PDB file of C-alpha atoms in Angstrom:
ATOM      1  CA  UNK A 834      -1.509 101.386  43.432  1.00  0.00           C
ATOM      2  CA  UNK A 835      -2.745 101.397  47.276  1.00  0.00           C
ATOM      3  CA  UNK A 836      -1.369  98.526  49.584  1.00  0.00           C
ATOM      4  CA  UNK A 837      -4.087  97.791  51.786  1.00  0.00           C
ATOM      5  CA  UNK A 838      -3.361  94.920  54.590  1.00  0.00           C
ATOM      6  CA  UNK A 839      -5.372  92.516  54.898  1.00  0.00           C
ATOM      7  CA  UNK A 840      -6.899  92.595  58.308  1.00  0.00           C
ATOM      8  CA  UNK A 841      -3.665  94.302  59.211  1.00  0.00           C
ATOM      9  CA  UNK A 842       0.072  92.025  58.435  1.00  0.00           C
ATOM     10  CA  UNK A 843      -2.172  88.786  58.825  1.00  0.00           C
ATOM     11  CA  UNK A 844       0.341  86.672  57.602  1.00  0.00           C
ATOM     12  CA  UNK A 845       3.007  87.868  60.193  1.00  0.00           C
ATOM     13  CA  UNK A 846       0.519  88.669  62.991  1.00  0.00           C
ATOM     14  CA  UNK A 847      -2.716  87.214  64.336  1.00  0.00           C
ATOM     15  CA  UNK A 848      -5.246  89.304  61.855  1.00  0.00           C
ATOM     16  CA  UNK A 849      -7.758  91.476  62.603  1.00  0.00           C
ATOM     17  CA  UNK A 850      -5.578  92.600  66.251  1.00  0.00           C
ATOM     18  CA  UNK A 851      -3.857  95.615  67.234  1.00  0.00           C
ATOM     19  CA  UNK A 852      -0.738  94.297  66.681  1.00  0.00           C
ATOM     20  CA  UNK A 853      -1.205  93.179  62.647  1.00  0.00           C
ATOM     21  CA  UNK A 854      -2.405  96.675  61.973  1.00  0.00           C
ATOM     22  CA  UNK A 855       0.247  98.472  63.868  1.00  0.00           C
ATOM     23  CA  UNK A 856       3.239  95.958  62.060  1.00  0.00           C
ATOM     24  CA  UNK A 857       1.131  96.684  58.566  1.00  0.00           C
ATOM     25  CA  UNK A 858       2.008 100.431  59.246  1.00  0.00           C
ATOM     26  CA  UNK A 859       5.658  99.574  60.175  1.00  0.00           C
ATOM     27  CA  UNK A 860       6.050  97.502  57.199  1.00  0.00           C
ATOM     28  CA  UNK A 861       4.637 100.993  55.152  1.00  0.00           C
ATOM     29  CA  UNK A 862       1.245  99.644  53.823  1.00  0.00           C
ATOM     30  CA  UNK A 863      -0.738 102.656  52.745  1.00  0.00           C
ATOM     31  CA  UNK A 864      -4.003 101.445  54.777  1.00  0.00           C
ATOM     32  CA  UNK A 865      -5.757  98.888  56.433  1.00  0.00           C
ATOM     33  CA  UNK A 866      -8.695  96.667  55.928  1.00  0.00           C
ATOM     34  CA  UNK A 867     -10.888  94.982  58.874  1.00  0.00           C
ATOM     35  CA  UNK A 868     -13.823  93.189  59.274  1.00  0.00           C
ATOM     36  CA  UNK A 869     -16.870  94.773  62.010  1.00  0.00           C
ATOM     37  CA  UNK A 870     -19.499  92.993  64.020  1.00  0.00           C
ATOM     38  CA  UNK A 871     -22.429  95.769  65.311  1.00  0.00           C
ATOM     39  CA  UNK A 872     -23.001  94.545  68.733  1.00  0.00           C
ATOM     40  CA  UNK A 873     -25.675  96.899  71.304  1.00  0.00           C
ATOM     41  CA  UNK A 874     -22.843  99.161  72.803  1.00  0.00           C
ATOM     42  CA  UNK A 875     -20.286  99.219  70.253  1.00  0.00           C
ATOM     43  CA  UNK A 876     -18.425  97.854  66.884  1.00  0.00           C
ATOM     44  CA  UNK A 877     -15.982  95.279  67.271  1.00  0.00           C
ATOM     45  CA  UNK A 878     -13.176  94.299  64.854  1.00  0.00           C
ATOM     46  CA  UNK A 879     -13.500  90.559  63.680  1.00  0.00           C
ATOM     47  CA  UNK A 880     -14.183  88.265  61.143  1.00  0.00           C
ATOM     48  CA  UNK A 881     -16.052  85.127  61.497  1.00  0.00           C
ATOM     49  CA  UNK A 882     -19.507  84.035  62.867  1.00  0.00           C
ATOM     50  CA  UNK A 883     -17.643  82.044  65.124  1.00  0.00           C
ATOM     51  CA  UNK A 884     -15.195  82.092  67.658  1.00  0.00           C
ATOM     52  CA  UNK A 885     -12.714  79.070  67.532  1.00  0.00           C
ATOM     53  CA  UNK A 886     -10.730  79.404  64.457  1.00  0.00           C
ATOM     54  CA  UNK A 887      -9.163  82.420  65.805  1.00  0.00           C
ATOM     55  CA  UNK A 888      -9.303  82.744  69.530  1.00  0.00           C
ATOM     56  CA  UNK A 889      -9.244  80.705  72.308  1.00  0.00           C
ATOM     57  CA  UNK A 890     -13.167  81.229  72.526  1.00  0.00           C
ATOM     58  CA  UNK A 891     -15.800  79.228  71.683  1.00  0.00           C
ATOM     59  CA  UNK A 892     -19.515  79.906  70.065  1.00  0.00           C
ATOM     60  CA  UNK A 893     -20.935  82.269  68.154  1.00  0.00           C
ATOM     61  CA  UNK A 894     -19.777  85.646  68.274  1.00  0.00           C
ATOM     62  CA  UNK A 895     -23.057  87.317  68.540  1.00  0.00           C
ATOM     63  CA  UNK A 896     -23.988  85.064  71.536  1.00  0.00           C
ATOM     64  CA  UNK A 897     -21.638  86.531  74.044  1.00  0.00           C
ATOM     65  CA  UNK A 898     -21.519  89.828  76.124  1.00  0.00           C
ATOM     66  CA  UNK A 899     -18.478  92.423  75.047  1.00  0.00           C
ATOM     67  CA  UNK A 900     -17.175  91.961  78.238  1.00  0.00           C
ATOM     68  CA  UNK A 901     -16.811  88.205  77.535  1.00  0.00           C
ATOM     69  CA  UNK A 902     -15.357  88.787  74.105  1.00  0.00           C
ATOM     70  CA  UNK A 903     -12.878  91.233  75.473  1.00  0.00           C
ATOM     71  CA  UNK A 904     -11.589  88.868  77.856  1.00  0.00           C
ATOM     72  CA  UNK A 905     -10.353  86.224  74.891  1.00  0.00           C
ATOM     73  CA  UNK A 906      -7.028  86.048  73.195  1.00  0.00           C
ATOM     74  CA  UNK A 907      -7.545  86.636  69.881  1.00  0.00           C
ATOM     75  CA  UNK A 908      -3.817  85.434  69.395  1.00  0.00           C
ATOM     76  CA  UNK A 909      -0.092  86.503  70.565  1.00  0.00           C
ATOM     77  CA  UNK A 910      -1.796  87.890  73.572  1.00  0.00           C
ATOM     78  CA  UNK A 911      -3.989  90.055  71.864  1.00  0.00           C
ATOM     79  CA  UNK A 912      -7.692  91.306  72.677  1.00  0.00           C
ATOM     80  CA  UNK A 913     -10.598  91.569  69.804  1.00  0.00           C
ATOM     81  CA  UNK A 914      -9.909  95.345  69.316  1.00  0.00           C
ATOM     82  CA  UNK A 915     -13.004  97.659  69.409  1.00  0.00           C
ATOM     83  CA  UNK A 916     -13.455 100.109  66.080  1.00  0.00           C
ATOM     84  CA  UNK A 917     -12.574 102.673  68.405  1.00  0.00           C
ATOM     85  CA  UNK A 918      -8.951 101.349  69.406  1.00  0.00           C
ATOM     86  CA  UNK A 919      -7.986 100.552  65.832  1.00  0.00           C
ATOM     87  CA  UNK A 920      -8.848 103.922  64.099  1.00  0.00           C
ATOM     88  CA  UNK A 921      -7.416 105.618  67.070  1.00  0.00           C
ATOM     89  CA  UNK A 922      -3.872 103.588  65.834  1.00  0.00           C
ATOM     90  CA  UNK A 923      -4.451 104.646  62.087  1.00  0.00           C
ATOM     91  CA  UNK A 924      -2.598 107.372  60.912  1.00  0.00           C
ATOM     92  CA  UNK A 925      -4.578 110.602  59.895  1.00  0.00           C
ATOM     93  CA  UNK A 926      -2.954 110.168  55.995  1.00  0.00           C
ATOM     94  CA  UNK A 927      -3.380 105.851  55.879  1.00  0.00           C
ATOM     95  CA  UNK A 928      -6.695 105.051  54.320  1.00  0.00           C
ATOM     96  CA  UNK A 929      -9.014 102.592  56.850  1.00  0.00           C
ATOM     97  CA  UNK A 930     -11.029 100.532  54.639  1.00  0.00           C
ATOM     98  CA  UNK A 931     -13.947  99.102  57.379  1.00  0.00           C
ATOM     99  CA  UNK A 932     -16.105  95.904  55.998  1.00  0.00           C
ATOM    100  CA  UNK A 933     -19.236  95.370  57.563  1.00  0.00           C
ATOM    101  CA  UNK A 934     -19.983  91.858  58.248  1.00  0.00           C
ATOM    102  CA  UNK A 935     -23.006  92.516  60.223  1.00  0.00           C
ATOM    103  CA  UNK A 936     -24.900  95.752  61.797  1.00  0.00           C
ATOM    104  CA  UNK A 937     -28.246  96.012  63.915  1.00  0.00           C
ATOM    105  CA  UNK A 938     -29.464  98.967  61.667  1.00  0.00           C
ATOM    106  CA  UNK A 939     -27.561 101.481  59.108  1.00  0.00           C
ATOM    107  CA  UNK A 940     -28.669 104.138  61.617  1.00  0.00           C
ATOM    108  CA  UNK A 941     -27.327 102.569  64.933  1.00  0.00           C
ATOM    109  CA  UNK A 942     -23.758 101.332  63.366  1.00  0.00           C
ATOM    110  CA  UNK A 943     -23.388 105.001  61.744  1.00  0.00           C
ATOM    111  CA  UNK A 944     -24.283 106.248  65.259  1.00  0.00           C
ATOM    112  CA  UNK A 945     -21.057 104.378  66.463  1.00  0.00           C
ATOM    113  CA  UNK A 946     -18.563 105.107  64.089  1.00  0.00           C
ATOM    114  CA  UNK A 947     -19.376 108.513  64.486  1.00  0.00           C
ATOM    115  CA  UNK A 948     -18.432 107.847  68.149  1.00  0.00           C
ATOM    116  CA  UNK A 949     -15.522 106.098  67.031  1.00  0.00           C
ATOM    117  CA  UNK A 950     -13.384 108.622  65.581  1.00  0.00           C
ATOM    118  CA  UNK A 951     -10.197 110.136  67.361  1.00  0.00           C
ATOM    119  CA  UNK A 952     -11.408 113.042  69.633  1.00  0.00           C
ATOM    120  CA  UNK A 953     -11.339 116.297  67.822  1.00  0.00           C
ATOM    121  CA  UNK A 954     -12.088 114.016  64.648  1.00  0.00           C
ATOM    122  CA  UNK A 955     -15.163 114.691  62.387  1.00  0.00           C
ATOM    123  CA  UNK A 956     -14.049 114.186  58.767  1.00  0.00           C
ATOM    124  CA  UNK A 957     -14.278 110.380  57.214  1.00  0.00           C
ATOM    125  CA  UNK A 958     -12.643 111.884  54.274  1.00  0.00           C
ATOM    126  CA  UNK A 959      -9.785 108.568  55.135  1.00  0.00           C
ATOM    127  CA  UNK A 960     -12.943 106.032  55.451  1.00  0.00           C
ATOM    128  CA  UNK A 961     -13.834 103.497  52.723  1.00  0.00           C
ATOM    129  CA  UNK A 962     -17.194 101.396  54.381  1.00  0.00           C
ATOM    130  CA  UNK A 963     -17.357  97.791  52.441  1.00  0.00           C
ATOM    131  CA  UNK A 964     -19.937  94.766  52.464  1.00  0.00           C
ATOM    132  CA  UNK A 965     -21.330  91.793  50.315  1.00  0.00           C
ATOM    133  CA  UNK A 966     -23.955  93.415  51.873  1.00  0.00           C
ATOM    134  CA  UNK A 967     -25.545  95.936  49.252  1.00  0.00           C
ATOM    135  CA  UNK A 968     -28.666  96.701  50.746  1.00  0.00           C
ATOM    136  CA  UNK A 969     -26.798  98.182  53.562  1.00  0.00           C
ATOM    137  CA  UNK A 970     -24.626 100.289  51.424  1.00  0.00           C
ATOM    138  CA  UNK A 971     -27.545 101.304  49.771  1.00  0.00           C
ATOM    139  CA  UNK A 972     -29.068 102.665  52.859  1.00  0.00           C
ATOM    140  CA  UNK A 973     -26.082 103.992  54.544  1.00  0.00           C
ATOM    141  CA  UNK A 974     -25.826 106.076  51.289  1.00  0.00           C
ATOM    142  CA  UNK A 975     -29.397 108.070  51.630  1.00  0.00           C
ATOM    143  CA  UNK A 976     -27.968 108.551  55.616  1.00  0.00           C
ATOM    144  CA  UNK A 977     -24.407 109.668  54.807  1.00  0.00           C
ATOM    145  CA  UNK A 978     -24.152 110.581  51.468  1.00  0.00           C
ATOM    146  CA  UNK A 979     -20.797 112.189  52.418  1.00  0.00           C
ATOM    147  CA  UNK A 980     -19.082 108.548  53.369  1.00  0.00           C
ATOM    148  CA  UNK A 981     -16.906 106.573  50.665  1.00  0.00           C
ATOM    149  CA  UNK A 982     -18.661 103.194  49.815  1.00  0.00           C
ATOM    150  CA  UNK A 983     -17.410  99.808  48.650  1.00  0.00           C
ATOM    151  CA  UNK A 984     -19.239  97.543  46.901  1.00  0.00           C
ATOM    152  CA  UNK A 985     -17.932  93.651  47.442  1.00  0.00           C
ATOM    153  CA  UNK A 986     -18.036  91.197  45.222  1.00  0.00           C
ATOM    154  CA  UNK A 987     -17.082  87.711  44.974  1.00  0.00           C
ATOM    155  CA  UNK A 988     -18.649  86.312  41.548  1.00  0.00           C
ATOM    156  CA  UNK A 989     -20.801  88.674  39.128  1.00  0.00           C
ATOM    157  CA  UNK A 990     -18.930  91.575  38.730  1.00  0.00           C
ATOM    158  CA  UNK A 991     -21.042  92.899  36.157  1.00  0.00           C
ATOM    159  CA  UNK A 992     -24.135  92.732  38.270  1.00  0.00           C
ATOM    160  CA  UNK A 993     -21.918  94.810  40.849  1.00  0.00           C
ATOM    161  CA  UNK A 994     -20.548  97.322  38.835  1.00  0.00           C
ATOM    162  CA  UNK A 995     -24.163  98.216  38.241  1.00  0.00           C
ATOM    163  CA  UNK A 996     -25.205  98.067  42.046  1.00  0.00           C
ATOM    164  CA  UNK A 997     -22.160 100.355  42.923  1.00  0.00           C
ATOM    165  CA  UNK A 998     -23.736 103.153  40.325  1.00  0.00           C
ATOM    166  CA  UNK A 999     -26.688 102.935  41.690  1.00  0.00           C
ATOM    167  CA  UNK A1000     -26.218 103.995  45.100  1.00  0.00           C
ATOM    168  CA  UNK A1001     -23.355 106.268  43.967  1.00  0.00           C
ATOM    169  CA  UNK A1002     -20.186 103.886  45.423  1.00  0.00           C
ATOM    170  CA  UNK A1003     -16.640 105.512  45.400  1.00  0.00           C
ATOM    171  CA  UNK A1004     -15.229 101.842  45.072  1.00  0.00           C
ATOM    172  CA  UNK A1005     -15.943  98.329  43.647  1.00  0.00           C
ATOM    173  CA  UNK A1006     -13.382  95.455  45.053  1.00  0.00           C
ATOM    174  CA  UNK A1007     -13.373  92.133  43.104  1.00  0.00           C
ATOM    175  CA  UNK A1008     -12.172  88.710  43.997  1.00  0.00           C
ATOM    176  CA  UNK A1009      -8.573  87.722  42.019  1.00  0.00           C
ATOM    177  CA  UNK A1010     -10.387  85.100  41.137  1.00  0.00           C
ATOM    178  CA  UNK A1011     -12.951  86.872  39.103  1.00  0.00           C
ATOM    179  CA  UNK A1012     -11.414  89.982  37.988  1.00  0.00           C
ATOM    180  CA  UNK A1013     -10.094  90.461  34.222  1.00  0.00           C
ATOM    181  CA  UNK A1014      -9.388  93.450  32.204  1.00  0.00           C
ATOM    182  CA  UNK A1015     -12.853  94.215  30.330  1.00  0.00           C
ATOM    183  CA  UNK A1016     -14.376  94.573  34.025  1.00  0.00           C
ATOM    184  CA  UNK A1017     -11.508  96.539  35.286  1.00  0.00           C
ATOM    185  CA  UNK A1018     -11.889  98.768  31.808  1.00  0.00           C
ATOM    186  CA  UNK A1019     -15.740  99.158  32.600  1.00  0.00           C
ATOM    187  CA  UNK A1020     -15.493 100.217  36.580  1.00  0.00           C
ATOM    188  CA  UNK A1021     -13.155 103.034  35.635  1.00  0.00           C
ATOM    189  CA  UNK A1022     -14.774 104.231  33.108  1.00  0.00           C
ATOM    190  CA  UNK A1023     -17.793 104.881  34.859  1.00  0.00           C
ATOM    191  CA  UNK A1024     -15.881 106.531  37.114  1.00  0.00           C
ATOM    192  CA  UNK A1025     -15.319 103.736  39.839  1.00  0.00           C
ATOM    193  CA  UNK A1026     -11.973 103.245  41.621  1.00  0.00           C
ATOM    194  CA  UNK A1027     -10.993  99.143  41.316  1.00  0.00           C
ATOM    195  CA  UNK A1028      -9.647  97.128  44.255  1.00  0.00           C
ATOM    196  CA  UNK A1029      -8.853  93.467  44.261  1.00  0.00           C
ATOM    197  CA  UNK A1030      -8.655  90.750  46.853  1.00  0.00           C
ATOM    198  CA  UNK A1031      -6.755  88.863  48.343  1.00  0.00           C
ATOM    199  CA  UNK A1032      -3.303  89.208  46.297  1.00  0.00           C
ATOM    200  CA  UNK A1033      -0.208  87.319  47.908  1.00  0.00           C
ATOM    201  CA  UNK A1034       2.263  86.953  44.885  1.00  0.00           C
ATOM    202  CA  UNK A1035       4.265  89.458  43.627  1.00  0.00           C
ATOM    203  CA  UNK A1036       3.196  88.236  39.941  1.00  0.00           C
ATOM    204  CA  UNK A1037      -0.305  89.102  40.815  1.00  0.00           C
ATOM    205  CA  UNK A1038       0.473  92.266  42.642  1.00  0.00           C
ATOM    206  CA  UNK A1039       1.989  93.300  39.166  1.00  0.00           C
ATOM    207  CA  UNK A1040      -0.172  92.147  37.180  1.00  0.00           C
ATOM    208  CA  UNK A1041      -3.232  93.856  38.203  1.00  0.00           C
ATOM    209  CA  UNK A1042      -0.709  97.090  38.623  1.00  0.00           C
ATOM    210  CA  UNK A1043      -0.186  96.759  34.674  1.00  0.00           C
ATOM    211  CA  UNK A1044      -4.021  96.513  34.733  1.00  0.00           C
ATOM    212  CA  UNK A1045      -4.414  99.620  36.115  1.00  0.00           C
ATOM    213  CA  UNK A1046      -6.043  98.646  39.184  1.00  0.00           C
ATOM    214  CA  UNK A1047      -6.032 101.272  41.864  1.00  0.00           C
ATOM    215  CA  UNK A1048      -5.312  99.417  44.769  1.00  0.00           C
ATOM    216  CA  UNK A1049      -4.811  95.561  46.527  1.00  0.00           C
ATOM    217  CA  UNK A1050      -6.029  93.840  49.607  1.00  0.00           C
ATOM    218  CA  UNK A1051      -3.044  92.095  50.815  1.00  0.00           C
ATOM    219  CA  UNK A1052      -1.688  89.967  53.882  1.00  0.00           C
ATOM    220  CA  UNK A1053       2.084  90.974  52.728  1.00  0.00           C
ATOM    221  CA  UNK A1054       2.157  94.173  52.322  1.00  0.00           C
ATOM    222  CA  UNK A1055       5.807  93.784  53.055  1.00  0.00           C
ATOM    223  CA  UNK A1056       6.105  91.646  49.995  1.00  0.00           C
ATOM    224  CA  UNK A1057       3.554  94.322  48.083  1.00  0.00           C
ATOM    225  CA  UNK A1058       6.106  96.912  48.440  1.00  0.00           C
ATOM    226  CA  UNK A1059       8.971  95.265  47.288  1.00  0.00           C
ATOM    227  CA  UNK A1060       7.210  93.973  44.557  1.00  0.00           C
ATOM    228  CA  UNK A1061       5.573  97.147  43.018  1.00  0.00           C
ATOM    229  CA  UNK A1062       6.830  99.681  41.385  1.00  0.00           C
ATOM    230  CA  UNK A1063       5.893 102.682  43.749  1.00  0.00           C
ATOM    231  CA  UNK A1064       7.774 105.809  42.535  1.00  0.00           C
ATOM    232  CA  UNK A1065       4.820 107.683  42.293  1.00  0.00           C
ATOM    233  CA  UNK A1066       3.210 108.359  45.688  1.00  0.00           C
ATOM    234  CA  UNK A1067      -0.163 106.194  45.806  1.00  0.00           C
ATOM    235  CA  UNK A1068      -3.421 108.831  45.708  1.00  0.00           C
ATOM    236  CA  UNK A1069      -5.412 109.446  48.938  1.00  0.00           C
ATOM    237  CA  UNK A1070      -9.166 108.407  48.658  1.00  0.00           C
TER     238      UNK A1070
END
């Protein structure tokens, strides 16, 4: 089962920053996952509409320049990374899980991350793309038919298993809160790969492991690998 940290180590190091995704790669989680903001000139790694909660900004996000938003520490020090910076610090074998949050247009935001990748870089084959967002799934799956997609979904997993068939997703990630055997049974069986978020305790983390989940979101993947039995090296995507 894949440890994937939760916008990086976040429970060790101010999330969604250069330093909680470098620790979650010391502290041997498989991959990372991160939230993205589309702004005109490039993709920025954060999570909320708004600025206080984790920064020493204040506002919306959307409302100020990059320069402005670069200048801001984002905790310990620490700038709001562009999508550049972090999958330039991702290993070529760790899996990068990317949610969108927001994005001007599917064609724009695919424009960047193509522009994103590592010099010398032009497969995705490491790439999962995630949103509650469906409708831009949906379209960034006519563009890039090639790119691994994640359907999110907080309360009707049903309804979401079906959306993820329909646009051909690699991936459907439920909340703990929702997620039970019968819909893990039915994503795999049509073929989807089941992740859960956000999973903290190591009676969870085993749990859904004797579920046969394929992967967690976690802030502790520290705790993850401790807790899980992982003989077997995890899969790539």
């Amino acid at each position: 089962m894949w440890i994937l940290a939760h916008r990086g180590a976040s429970r060790a190091a101010p999330e969604n920053t250069l330093k909680a995704f470098q620790l979650a790669f010391d502290q041997q989680a498989d991959g990372i996952e991160f939230d993205t903001y589309e702004l005109d000139s490039d993709i920025i790694v954060f999570h909320d509409k708004t600025l206080r909660r984790t920064t020493n900004g204040t506002g919306r996000l959307l409302d100020k320049s990059l320069s402005h938003l670069r200048t801001l520490n984002a905790g310990d020090n620490q700038q709001i990374p562009l999508l550049a910076e972090v999958l330039a610090l991702t290993p070529t074998d760790a899996l990068c899980n990317i949610e969108i949050k927001q994005l001007q247009a599917p064609e724009s935001w695919l424009h960047k991350l193509e522009a994103a990748l590592p010099a010398g870089a032009q497969a995705t084959s490491n790439i999962l793309i995630s949103s509650f967002h469906h409708h831009w799934l949906a379209q960034i799956a006519r563009l890039k038919p090639q790119l691994r997609l994640g359907v999110l979904t907080a309360s009707t997993p049903q309804k979401s298993i079906k959306k993820a068939l329909q646009m051909g997703a690699y991936s459907i990630h439920f909340a703990l809160e929702t997620v039970d055997e019968q819909y893990v049974l039915q994503a795999k069986e049509a073929g989807l790969k089941v992740l859960v978020y956000t999973v903290d305790t190591p009676a969870d983390m085993l749990w859904l492991q004797h579920m046969g989940v394929d992967g967690i979101f976690t802030n502790v993947p520290d705790v993850a690998l401790h807790a899980l039995d992982r003989q077997a090296t995890p899969p790539s995507l």
